[in-house]
Amino acid sequence: RLFDSDGNELAFNDDTTSKLRTSRIVSQLENGKSYFIGVTGKSEEPRLYNPITGVNPSPGIKGEYLLNIQAPNNPPTINDIADQAADEDANTITITLSELSSGENEEQPFSVDAFGFDDELLAIAIEHSNNAPTAKLEITPVPDQWGDTTVYVAVMDGGIDNDLDTLADNKQTVVDFTFSVAAINDLPTIDLIQSNSVTEDSQNNRIALTGIT
């Protein structure tokens, strides 16, 4: 049973009788306030236990109890990323990711990952040290490709059990932005022509031209 500092009951469990049973109370608590938790055995009498005085007119059934108070898992954080643009065949663009964390006032392990909707347009890599608040996102336009695509950056924490591999309790925050690659007017191409020799007065000498675009 959960009480506020004045002894008012805020929540209680309603489990049925069982020899092996876990019980759970979910309640939203306020920072800086005091609360009381009371554990009593099953009784047919009304719940009259007073956490202020400790008086309980009904003794209930005694037993051993394990109390586990679990804090909420706040979502990971990451700053928004502005839309980006580059020309076709451009060099790698590096974007600094900041305000990375497992969540407000939390110290869980967290991971950072990124991918593009169109992997034929961009090559994407992340450089991030363990639990560092910043990371580098490196984006390289694929040669001879142009267009627009969405890039997603995901930050995932380790959840209540601090384990990134157990996904059920992990939380994830995803931000996205548009990356535009503009087409450029490439120079025409032709393969190098090797030196050739012909005999005097010969006719119909032909040289094959290749690599023309």
Tab-separated table of N, CA and C in Angstrom, residues 36-202:
chain	number	residue	atom	x	y	z
A	36	PHE	N	5.025	6.873	2.106
A	36	PHE	CA	5.124	5.690	2.948
A	36	PHE	C	4.670	4.466	2.160
A	37	ILE	N	5.344	3.344	2.386
A	37	ILE	CA	4.926	2.068	1.801
A	37	ILE	C	4.659	1.109	2.944
A	38	GLY	N	3.466	0.530	2.973
A	38	GLY	CA	3.101	-0.426	4.001
A	38	GLY	C	2.853	-1.793	3.402
A	39	VAL	N	3.414	-2.836	4.021
A	39	VAL	CA	3.198	-4.215	3.573
A	39	VAL	C	2.543	-4.983	4.713
A	40	THR	N	1.350	-5.494	4.503
A	40	THR	CA	0.645	-6.283	5.517
A	40	THR	C	0.131	-7.560	4.891
A	41	GLY	N	-0.130	-8.536	5.705
A	41	GLY	CA	-0.677	-9.793	5.210
A	41	GLY	C	-2.144	-9.651	4.839
A	42	LYS	N	-2.678	-10.674	4.199
A	42	LYS	CA	-4.081	-10.666	3.780
A	42	LYS	C	-4.985	-10.701	5.009
A	43	SER	N	-6.052	-9.928	4.948
A	43	SER	CA	-7.014	-9.891	6.042
A	43	SER	C	-8.379	-9.568	5.478
A	44	GLU	N	-9.424	-10.089	6.105
A	44	GLU	CA	-10.786	-9.784	5.691
A	44	GLU	C	-11.241	-8.434	6.228
A	45	GLU	N	-10.460	-7.888	7.173
A	45	GLU	CA	-10.819	-6.610	7.763
A	45	GLU	C	-10.492	-5.465	6.794
A	46	PRO	N	-11.123	-4.307	6.958
A	46	PRO	CA	-10.800	-3.149	6.112
A	46	PRO	C	-9.340	-2.740	6.271
A	47	ARG	N	-8.831	-2.069	5.266
A	47	ARG	CA	-7.444	-1.610	5.296
A	47	ARG	C	-7.371	-0.374	6.199
A	48	LEU	N	-7.100	-0.600	7.475
A	48	LEU	CA	-7.126	0.491	8.445
A	48	LEU	C	-5.742	0.854	8.950
A	49	TYR	N	-4.715	0.267	8.364
A	49	TYR	CA	-3.357	0.564	8.829
A	49	TYR	C	-3.051	2.047	8.660
A	50	ASN	N	-2.484	2.652	9.701
A	50	ASN	CA	-2.119	4.068	9.683
A	50	ASN	C	-0.593	4.192	9.643
A	51	PRO	N	-0.022	4.660	8.523
A	51	PRO	CA	1.435	4.724	8.429
A	51	PRO	C	2.049	5.778	9.336
A	52	ILE	N	1.254	6.738	9.788
A	52	ILE	CA	1.785	7.774	10.663
A	52	ILE	C	1.996	7.234	12.075
A	53	THR	N	1.008	6.509	12.585
A	53	THR	CA	1.082	6.000	13.959
A	53	THR	C	1.583	4.564	14.026
A	54	GLY	N	1.498	3.834	12.905
A	54	GLY	CA	1.890	2.428	12.907
A	54	GLY	C	0.807	1.515	13.459
A	55	VAL	N	-0.388	2.069	13.744
A	55	VAL	CA	-1.469	1.265	14.324
A	55	VAL	C	-2.187	0.501	13.215
A	56	ASN	N	-2.411	-0.788	13.438
A	56	ASN	CA	-3.163	-1.625	12.506
A	56	ASN	C	-4.060	-2.550	13.323
A	57	PRO	N	-5.364	-2.303	13.341
A	57	PRO	CA	-6.250	-3.116	14.173
A	57	PRO	C	-6.358	-4.565	13.700
A	58	SER	N	-5.985	-4.837	12.451
A	58	SER	CA	-6.057	-6.202	11.944
A	58	SER	C	-4.656	-6.708	11.659
A	59	PRO	N	-4.186	-7.744	12.378
A	59	PRO	CA	-2.796	-8.172	12.222
A	59	PRO	C	-2.502	-8.805	10.865
A	60	GLY	N	-3.487	-9.414	10.224
A	60	GLY	CA	-3.245	-10.061	8.940
A	60	GLY	C	-2.346	-11.276	9.084
A	61	ILE	N	-1.738	-11.702	7.982
A	61	ILE	CA	-0.888	-12.885	7.950
A	61	ILE	C	0.537	-12.439	7.690
A	62	LYS	N	1.431	-12.839	8.537
A	62	LYS	CA	2.820	-12.427	8.401
A	62	LYS	C	3.532	-13.260	7.330
A	63	GLY	N	4.611	-12.696	6.803
A	63	GLY	CA	5.413	-13.405	5.810
A	63	GLY	C	6.644	-12.605	5.474
A	64	GLU	N	7.489	-13.137	4.586
A	64	GLU	CA	8.672	-12.412	4.142
A	64	GLU	C	8.342	-11.652	2.863
A	65	TYR	N	8.849	-10.427	2.765
A	65	TYR	CA	8.518	-9.566	1.632
A	65	TYR	C	9.795	-8.950	1.053
A	66	LEU	N	9.857	-8.886	-0.241
A	66	LEU	CA	10.926	-8.204	-0.941
A	66	LEU	C	10.334	-6.979	-1.614
A	67	LEU	N	10.857	-5.818	-1.271
A	67	LEU	CA	10.330	-4.565	-1.805
A	67	LEU	C	11.272	-4.040	-2.885
A	68	ASN	N	10.750	-3.823	-4.081
A	68	ASN	CA	11.539	-3.316	-5.202
A	68	ASN	C	10.860	-2.061	-5.740
A	69	ILE	N	11.488	-0.914	-5.550
A	69	ILE	CA	10.951	0.342	-6.058
A	69	ILE	C	11.689	0.683	-7.352
A	70	GLN	N	10.954	0.776	-8.421
A	70	GLN	CA	11.544	0.929	-9.745
A	70	GLN	C	11.263	2.318	-10.303
A	71	ALA	N	12.323	3.003	-10.688
A	71	ALA	CA	12.165	4.336	-11.270
A	71	ALA	C	11.719	4.214	-12.727
A	72	PRO	N	11.025	5.215	-13.244
A	72	PRO	CA	10.638	5.181	-14.655
A	72	PRO	C	11.866	5.284	-15.545
A	73	ASN	N	11.783	4.704	-16.737
A	73	ASN	CA	12.877	4.771	-17.696
A	73	ASN	C	12.636	5.943	-18.638
A	74	ASN	N	13.357	7.034	-18.410
A	74	ASN	CA	13.196	8.202	-19.269
A	74	ASN	C	13.772	7.931	-20.657
A	75	PRO	N	13.200	8.516	-21.694
A	75	PRO	CA	13.683	8.262	-23.051
A	75	PRO	C	15.058	8.878	-23.268
A	76	PRO	N	15.878	8.290	-24.134
A	76	PRO	CA	17.188	8.867	-24.459
A	76	PRO	C	17.030	10.242	-25.099
A	77	THR	N	18.114	11.003	-25.102
A	77	THR	CA	18.067	12.355	-25.657
A	77	THR	C	19.057	12.497	-26.801
A	78	ILE	N	18.724	13.386	-27.742
A	78	ILE	CA	19.600	13.776	-28.836
A	78	ILE	C	19.058	15.083	-29.410
A	79	ASN	N	19.946	15.972	-29.775
A	79	ASN	CA	19.512	17.226	-30.388
A	79	ASN	C	18.993	16.991	-31.801
A	80	ASP	N	18.067	17.855	-32.244
A	80	ASP	CA	17.585	17.781	-33.615
A	80	ASP	C	18.718	18.067	-34.593
A	81	ILE	N	18.580	17.534	-35.809
A	81	ILE	CA	19.600	17.707	-36.848
A	81	ILE	C	18.972	18.452	-38.020
A	82	ALA	N	19.634	19.513	-38.473
A	82	ALA	CA	19.127	20.294	-39.600
A	82	ALA	C	19.258	19.510	-40.900
A	83	ASP	N	18.396	19.835	-41.864
A	83	ASP	CA	18.490	19.222	-43.182
A	83	ASP	C	19.842	19.544	-43.813
A	84	GLN	N	20.342	18.621	-44.646
A	84	GLN	CA	21.658	18.754	-45.238
A	84	GLN	C	21.568	18.665	-46.763
A	85	ALA	N	22.584	19.238	-47.457
A	85	ALA	CA	22.618	19.199	-48.922
A	85	ALA	C	24.063	19.094	-49.381
A	86	ALA	N	24.259	18.439	-50.517
A	86	ALA	CA	25.587	18.300	-51.106
A	86	ALA	C	25.432	18.069	-52.603
A	87	ASP	N	26.511	18.300	-53.338
A	87	ASP	CA	26.508	18.027	-54.771
A	87	ASP	C	26.849	16.562	-55.028
A	88	GLU	N	26.419	16.085	-56.151
A	88	GLU	CA	26.781	14.745	-56.604
A	88	GLU	C	28.298	14.586	-56.572
A	89	ASP	N	28.773	13.412	-56.133
A	89	ASP	CA	30.200	13.074	-56.050
A	89	ASP	C	30.952	13.903	-55.011
A	90	ALA	N	30.245	14.527	-54.070
A	90	ALA	CA	30.908	15.339	-53.043
A	90	ALA	C	31.681	14.449	-52.075
A	91	ASN	N	32.623	15.079	-51.354
A	91	ASN	CA	33.373	14.359	-50.327
A	91	ASN	C	32.490	14.105	-49.100
A	92	THR	N	33.033	13.344	-48.170
A	92	THR	CA	32.300	12.998	-46.951
A	92	THR	C	31.950	14.242	-46.143
A	93	ILE	N	30.715	14.296	-45.672
A	93	ILE	CA	30.246	15.380	-44.810
A	93	ILE	C	30.138	14.844	-43.388
A	94	THR	N	30.725	15.560	-42.429
A	94	THR	CA	30.697	15.148	-41.025
A	94	THR	C	29.746	16.042	-40.240
A	95	ILE	N	28.809	15.415	-39.538
A	95	ILE	CA	27.824	16.128	-38.722
A	95	ILE	C	28.043	15.737	-37.262
A	96	THR	N	28.158	16.716	-36.379
A	96	THR	CA	28.331	16.445	-34.958
A	96	THR	C	26.972	16.240	-34.298
A	97	LEU	N	26.801	15.097	-33.662
A	97	LEU	CA	25.587	14.808	-32.887
A	97	LEU	C	25.851	15.188	-31.433
A	98	SER	N	24.927	15.921	-30.824
A	98	SER	CA	25.153	16.417	-29.469
A	98	SER	C	23.973	16.112	-28.551
A	99	GLU	N	24.194	16.381	-27.255
A	99	GLU	CA	23.195	16.133	-26.202
A	99	GLU	C	22.753	14.668	-26.182
A	100	LEU	N	23.701	13.764	-26.454
A	100	LEU	CA	23.382	12.336	-26.398
A	100	LEU	C	23.394	11.865	-24.950
A	101	SER	N	22.358	11.122	-24.568
A	101	SER	CA	22.314	10.552	-23.217
A	101	SER	C	21.286	9.433	-23.187
A	102	SER	N	21.333	8.656	-22.107
A	102	SER	CA	20.353	7.582	-21.924
A	102	SER	C	19.030	8.103	-21.378
A	103	GLY	N	18.963	9.370	-21.035
A	103	GLY	CA	17.738	9.964	-20.506
A	103	GLY	C	18.070	10.936	-19.389
A	104	GLU	N	17.150	11.824	-19.098
A	104	GLU	CA	17.360	12.826	-18.057
A	104	GLU	C	17.596	12.169	-16.708
A	105	ASN	N	18.698	12.536	-16.066
A	105	ASN	CA	19.067	12.029	-14.741
A	105	ASN	C	19.261	10.524	-14.724
A	106	GLU	N	19.698	9.944	-15.831
A	106	GLU	CA	19.942	8.501	-15.897
A	106	GLU	C	21.358	8.233	-16.370
A	107	GLU	N	21.887	7.060	-15.978
A	107	GLU	CA	23.258	6.696	-16.326
A	107	GLU	C	23.313	5.302	-16.949
A	108	GLN	N	22.332	4.949	-17.742
A	108	GLN	CA	22.328	3.648	-18.406
A	108	GLN	C	23.279	3.657	-19.597
A	109	PRO	N	23.738	2.491	-20.014
A	109	PRO	CA	24.468	2.444	-21.285
A	109	PRO	C	23.514	2.772	-22.431
A	110	PHE	N	24.060	3.367	-23.492
A	110	PHE	CA	23.210	3.647	-24.641
A	110	PHE	C	24.018	3.508	-25.928
A	111	SER	N	23.310	3.272	-27.019
A	111	SER	CA	23.952	3.111	-28.324
A	111	SER	C	23.400	4.146	-29.292
A	112	VAL	N	24.179	4.454	-30.333
A	112	VAL	CA	23.768	5.399	-31.367
A	112	VAL	C	23.933	4.717	-32.722
A	113	ASP	N	22.895	4.783	-33.539
A	113	ASP	CA	22.941	4.156	-34.853
A	113	ASP	C	22.286	5.079	-35.865
A	114	ALA	N	22.625	4.907	-37.142
A	114	ALA	CA	22.047	5.748	-38.190
A	114	ALA	C	21.907	4.951	-39.471
A	115	PHE	N	20.896	5.286	-40.245
A	115	PHE	CA	20.723	4.656	-41.554
A	115	PHE	C	19.910	5.586	-42.438
A	116	GLY	N	20.066	5.418	-43.747
A	116	GLY	CA	19.320	6.203	-44.714
A	116	GLY	C	18.229	5.386	-45.359
A	117	PHE	N	17.148	6.045	-45.734
A	117	PHE	CA	16.042	5.350	-46.391
A	117	PHE	C	16.488	4.781	-47.736
A	118	ASP	N	17.392	5.504	-48.426
A	118	ASP	CA	17.893	5.055	-49.718
A	118	ASP	C	19.389	4.782	-49.577
A	119	ASP	N	19.761	3.510	-49.381
A	119	ASP	CA	21.176	3.195	-49.177
A	119	ASP	C	21.965	3.169	-50.481
A	120	GLU	N	21.290	3.374	-51.620
A	120	GLU	CA	22.011	3.487	-52.888
A	120	GLU	C	22.420	4.931	-53.178
A	121	LEU	N	21.984	5.856	-52.331
A	121	LEU	CA	22.312	7.270	-52.506
A	121	LEU	C	23.412	7.715	-51.554
A	122	LEU	N	23.410	7.181	-50.321
A	122	LEU	CA	24.347	7.629	-49.296
A	122	LEU	C	25.027	6.456	-48.612
A	123	ALA	N	26.293	6.645	-48.279
A	123	ALA	CA	27.009	5.725	-47.392
A	123	ALA	C	27.130	6.409	-46.034
A	124	ILE	N	26.691	5.719	-44.968
A	124	ILE	CA	26.570	6.354	-43.651
A	124	ILE	C	27.385	5.580	-42.620
A	125	ALA	N	28.104	6.317	-41.765
A	125	ALA	CA	28.874	5.705	-40.678
A	125	ALA	C	28.759	6.573	-39.433
A	126	ILE	N	28.860	5.916	-38.257
A	126	ILE	CA	28.804	6.610	-36.962
A	126	ILE	C	30.119	6.375	-36.222
A	127	GLU	N	30.653	7.448	-35.644
A	127	GLU	CA	31.815	7.338	-34.768
A	127	GLU	C	31.412	7.821	-33.380
A	128	HIS	N	31.315	6.873	-32.423
A	128	HIS	CA	30.805	7.208	-31.087
A	128	HIS	C	31.533	6.397	-30.031
A	129	SER	N	32.129	7.081	-29.073
A	129	SER	CA	32.750	6.412	-27.939
A	129	SER	C	31.686	6.022	-26.923
A	130	ASN	N	32.007	5.037	-26.103
A	130	ASN	CA	31.051	4.480	-25.150
A	130	ASN	C	30.428	5.551	-24.255
A	131	ASN	N	29.091	5.734	-24.388
A	131	ASN	CA	28.300	6.644	-23.547
A	131	ASN	C	28.758	8.104	-23.632
A	132	ALA	N	29.475	8.480	-24.683
A	132	ALA	CA	29.905	9.876	-24.841
A	132	ALA	C	28.708	10.748	-25.219
A	133	PRO	N	28.685	12.023	-24.804
A	133	PRO	CA	27.542	12.906	-25.089
A	133	PRO	C	27.540	13.443	-26.520
A	134	THR	N	28.600	13.172	-27.285
A	134	THR	CA	28.643	13.604	-28.680
A	134	THR	C	29.087	12.439	-29.556
A	135	ALA	N	28.810	12.565	-30.842
A	135	ALA	CA	29.222	11.555	-31.821
A	135	ALA	C	29.385	12.233	-33.167
A	136	LYS	N	30.064	11.557	-34.093
A	136	LYS	CA	30.233	12.062	-35.444
A	136	LYS	C	29.464	11.174	-36.424
A	137	LEU	N	28.614	11.825	-37.206
A	137	LEU	CA	27.864	11.151	-38.255
A	137	LEU	C	28.519	11.496	-39.586
A	138	GLU	N	29.031	10.497	-40.276
A	138	GLU	CA	29.734	10.716	-41.536
A	138	GLU	C	28.889	10.218	-42.696
A	139	ILE	N	28.610	11.117	-43.649
A	139	ILE	CA	27.745	10.799	-44.780
A	139	ILE	C	28.498	11.092	-46.073
A	140	THR	N	28.554	10.077	-46.948
A	140	THR	CA	29.243	10.221	-48.225
A	140	THR	C	28.277	9.908	-49.361
A	141	PRO	N	28.023	10.861	-50.264
A	141	PRO	CA	27.175	10.569	-51.419
A	141	PRO	C	27.815	9.473	-52.286
A	142	VAL	N	27.003	8.504	-52.701
A	142	VAL	CA	27.493	7.449	-53.592
A	142	VAL	C	27.804	8.069	-54.961
A	143	PRO	N	28.943	7.736	-55.573
A	143	PRO	CA	29.310	8.352	-56.853
A	143	PRO	C	28.228	8.210	-57.922
A	144	ASP	N	28.035	9.296	-58.671
A	144	ASP	CA	27.131	9.339	-59.832
A	144	ASP	C	25.664	9.118	-59.452
A	145	GLN	N	25.303	9.418	-58.199
A	145	GLN	CA	23.915	9.298	-57.753
A	145	GLN	C	23.440	10.651	-57.228
A	146	TRP	N	22.166	10.926	-57.407
A	146	TRP	CA	21.592	12.174	-56.896
A	146	TRP	C	20.135	11.945	-56.521
A	147	GLY	N	19.611	12.865	-55.710
A	147	GLY	CA	18.228	12.760	-55.251
A	147	GLY	C	18.113	13.137	-53.787
A	148	ASP	N	16.926	12.912	-53.206
A	148	ASP	CA	16.652	13.219	-51.799
A	148	ASP	C	16.342	11.932	-51.038
A	149	THR	N	16.739	11.888	-49.785
A	149	THR	CA	16.394	10.757	-48.936
A	149	THR	C	16.322	11.222	-47.484
A	150	THR	N	15.717	10.399	-46.647
A	150	THR	CA	15.624	10.688	-45.211
A	150	THR	C	16.669	9.872	-44.470
A	151	VAL	N	17.380	10.540	-43.562
A	151	VAL	CA	18.368	9.877	-42.710
A	151	VAL	C	17.820	9.821	-41.289
A	152	TYR	N	17.894	8.656	-40.671
A	152	TYR	CA	17.393	8.448	-39.305
A	152	TYR	C	18.566	8.190	-38.369
A	153	VAL	N	18.533	8.835	-37.197
A	153	VAL	CA	19.520	8.598	-36.143
A	153	VAL	C	18.768	8.130	-34.897
A	154	ALA	N	19.139	6.962	-34.389
A	154	ALA	CA	18.429	6.357	-33.252
A	154	ALA	C	19.363	6.223	-32.052
A	155	VAL	N	18.869	6.643	-30.885
A	155	VAL	CA	19.590	6.468	-29.623
A	155	VAL	C	18.768	5.520	-28.751
A	156	MET	N	19.361	4.404	-28.337
A	156	MET	CA	18.645	3.411	-27.518
A	156	MET	C	19.372	3.209	-26.200
A	157	ASP	N	18.601	3.199	-25.085
A	157	ASP	CA	19.213	2.969	-23.780
A	157	ASP	C	19.089	1.495	-23.383
A	158	GLY	N	19.760	1.153	-22.265
A	158	GLY	CA	19.786	-0.225	-21.802
A	158	GLY	C	18.602	-0.634	-20.960
A	159	GLY	N	17.625	0.269	-20.757
A	159	GLY	CA	16.436	-0.081	-19.995
A	159	GLY	C	16.699	-0.219	-18.507
A	160	ILE	N	15.703	-0.691	-17.795
A	160	ILE	CA	15.798	-0.839	-16.338
A	160	ILE	C	16.914	-1.798	-15.935
A	161	ASP	N	17.159	-2.836	-16.765
A	161	ASP	CA	18.189	-3.812	-16.417
A	161	ASP	C	19.580	-3.419	-16.921
A	162	ASN	N	19.714	-2.229	-17.522
A	162	ASN	CA	21.008	-1.733	-18.010
A	162	ASN	C	21.671	-2.671	-19.011
A	163	ASP	N	20.866	-3.326	-19.815
A	163	ASP	CA	21.380	-4.294	-20.783
A	163	ASP	C	20.833	-3.951	-22.164
A	164	LEU	N	21.705	-3.536	-23.072
A	164	LEU	CA	21.265	-3.167	-24.418
A	164	LEU	C	20.751	-4.362	-25.206
A	165	ASP	N	21.152	-5.571	-24.815
A	165	ASP	CA	20.760	-6.766	-25.568
A	165	ASP	C	19.349	-7.253	-25.232
A	166	THR	N	18.808	-6.848	-24.081
A	166	THR	CA	17.437	-7.233	-23.726
A	166	THR	C	16.515	-6.089	-24.132
A	167	LEU	N	15.912	-6.219	-25.289
A	167	LEU	CA	15.225	-5.092	-25.918
A	167	LEU	C	13.879	-4.747	-25.288
A	168	ALA	N	13.280	-5.670	-24.561
A	168	ALA	CA	11.898	-5.483	-24.097
A	168	ALA	C	11.739	-4.227	-23.243
A	169	ASP	N	12.727	-3.911	-22.404
A	169	ASP	CA	12.594	-2.758	-21.501
A	169	ASP	C	13.398	-1.545	-21.969
A	170	ASN	N	14.033	-1.650	-23.137
A	170	ASN	CA	14.811	-0.522	-23.647
A	170	ASN	C	13.903	0.547	-24.240
A	171	LYS	N	14.380	1.787	-24.197
A	171	LYS	CA	13.656	2.880	-24.856
A	171	LYS	C	14.531	3.477	-25.951
A	172	GLN	N	13.866	4.042	-26.969
A	172	GLN	CA	14.583	4.561	-28.123
A	172	GLN	C	14.018	5.910	-28.544
A	173	THR	N	14.915	6.816	-28.889
A	173	THR	CA	14.540	8.109	-29.445
A	173	THR	C	15.137	8.213	-30.843
A	174	VAL	N	14.304	8.605	-31.812
A	174	VAL	CA	14.747	8.686	-33.204
A	174	VAL	C	14.504	10.097	-33.729
A	175	VAL	N	15.521	10.683	-34.333
A	175	VAL	CA	15.366	11.955	-35.046
A	175	VAL	C	15.684	11.705	-36.512
A	176	ASP	N	15.127	12.512	-37.392
A	176	ASP	CA	15.386	12.336	-38.817
A	176	ASP	C	15.577	13.691	-39.487
A	177	PHE	N	16.214	13.664	-40.622
A	177	PHE	CA	16.411	14.871	-41.417
A	177	PHE	C	16.532	14.476	-42.881
A	178	THR	N	16.360	15.457	-43.767
A	178	THR	CA	16.445	15.218	-45.205
A	178	THR	C	17.847	15.524	-45.705
A	179	PHE	N	18.375	14.623	-46.528
A	179	PHE	CA	19.672	14.846	-47.169
A	179	PHE	C	19.446	14.901	-48.670
A	180	SER	N	19.810	16.033	-49.282
A	180	SER	CA	19.592	16.247	-50.715
A	180	SER	C	20.931	16.243	-51.445
A	181	VAL	N	20.998	15.446	-52.511
A	181	VAL	CA	22.189	15.403	-53.354
A	181	VAL	C	21.806	15.969	-54.714
A	182	ALA	N	22.434	17.083	-55.101
A	182	ALA	CA	22.105	17.761	-56.357
A	182	ALA	C	22.943	17.194	-57.493
A	183	ALA	N	22.285	16.961	-58.632
A	183	ALA	CA	23.000	16.473	-59.816
A	183	ALA	C	23.910	17.565	-60.372
A	184	ILE	N	25.057	17.171	-60.894
A	184	ILE	CA	25.970	18.119	-61.530
A	184	ILE	C	26.151	17.718	-62.993
A	185	ASN	N	26.542	18.685	-63.825
A	185	ASN	CA	26.770	18.433	-65.243
A	185	ASN	C	28.199	17.921	-65.414
A	186	ASP	N	28.341	16.592	-65.462
A	186	ASP	CA	29.670	15.999	-65.592
A	186	ASP	C	30.254	16.287	-66.976
A	187	LEU	N	31.578	16.386	-67.050
A	187	LEU	CA	32.250	16.560	-68.330
A	187	LEU	C	32.045	15.325	-69.209
A	188	PRO	N	31.930	15.510	-70.520
A	188	PRO	CA	31.881	14.348	-71.415
A	188	PRO	C	33.160	13.517	-71.259
A	189	THR	N	33.089	12.249	-71.570
A	189	THR	CA	34.248	11.372	-71.404
A	189	THR	C	34.603	10.685	-72.712
A	190	ILE	N	35.870	10.391	-72.853
A	190	ILE	CA	36.376	9.571	-73.953
A	190	ILE	C	37.694	8.962	-73.495
A	191	ASP	N	37.902	7.695	-73.835
A	191	ASP	CA	39.133	7.024	-73.420
A	191	ASP	C	40.331	7.599	-74.165
A	192	LEU	N	41.500	7.500	-73.529
A	192	LEU	CA	42.742	7.964	-74.136
A	192	LEU	C	43.010	7.203	-75.435
A	193	ILE	N	43.411	7.916	-76.479
A	193	ILE	CA	43.706	7.304	-77.770
A	193	ILE	C	45.210	7.075	-77.872
A	194	GLN	N	45.595	5.832	-78.108
A	194	GLN	CA	47.001	5.491	-78.221
A	194	GLN	C	47.557	5.962	-79.568
A	195	SER	N	48.847	6.216	-79.594
A	195	SER	CA	49.504	6.593	-80.841
A	195	SER	C	49.427	5.449	-81.844
A	196	ASN	N	49.212	5.788	-83.121
A	196	ASN	CA	49.109	4.784	-84.174
A	196	ASN	C	49.989	5.198	-85.351
A	197	SER	N	50.388	4.244	-86.165
A	197	SER	CA	51.168	4.544	-87.371
A	197	SER	C	50.531	3.837	-88.568
A	198	VAL	N	50.578	4.459	-89.692
A	198	VAL	CA	50.042	3.879	-90.941
A	198	VAL	C	51.091	4.055	-92.035
A	199	THR	N	50.960	3.259	-93.069
A	199	THR	CA	51.883	3.366	-94.205
A	199	THR	C	51.422	4.464	-95.147
A	200	GLU	N	52.382	5.002	-95.859
A	200	GLU	CA	52.083	6.069	-96.822
A	200	GLU	C	51.071	5.579	-97.867
A	201	ASP	N	50.135	6.441	-98.190
A	201	ASP	CA	49.104	6.204	-99.212
A	201	ASP	C	48.111	5.107	-98.839
A	202	SER	N	48.142	4.622	-97.565
A	202	SER	CA	47.130	3.617	-97.171
A	202	SER	C	45.780	4.281	-97.031
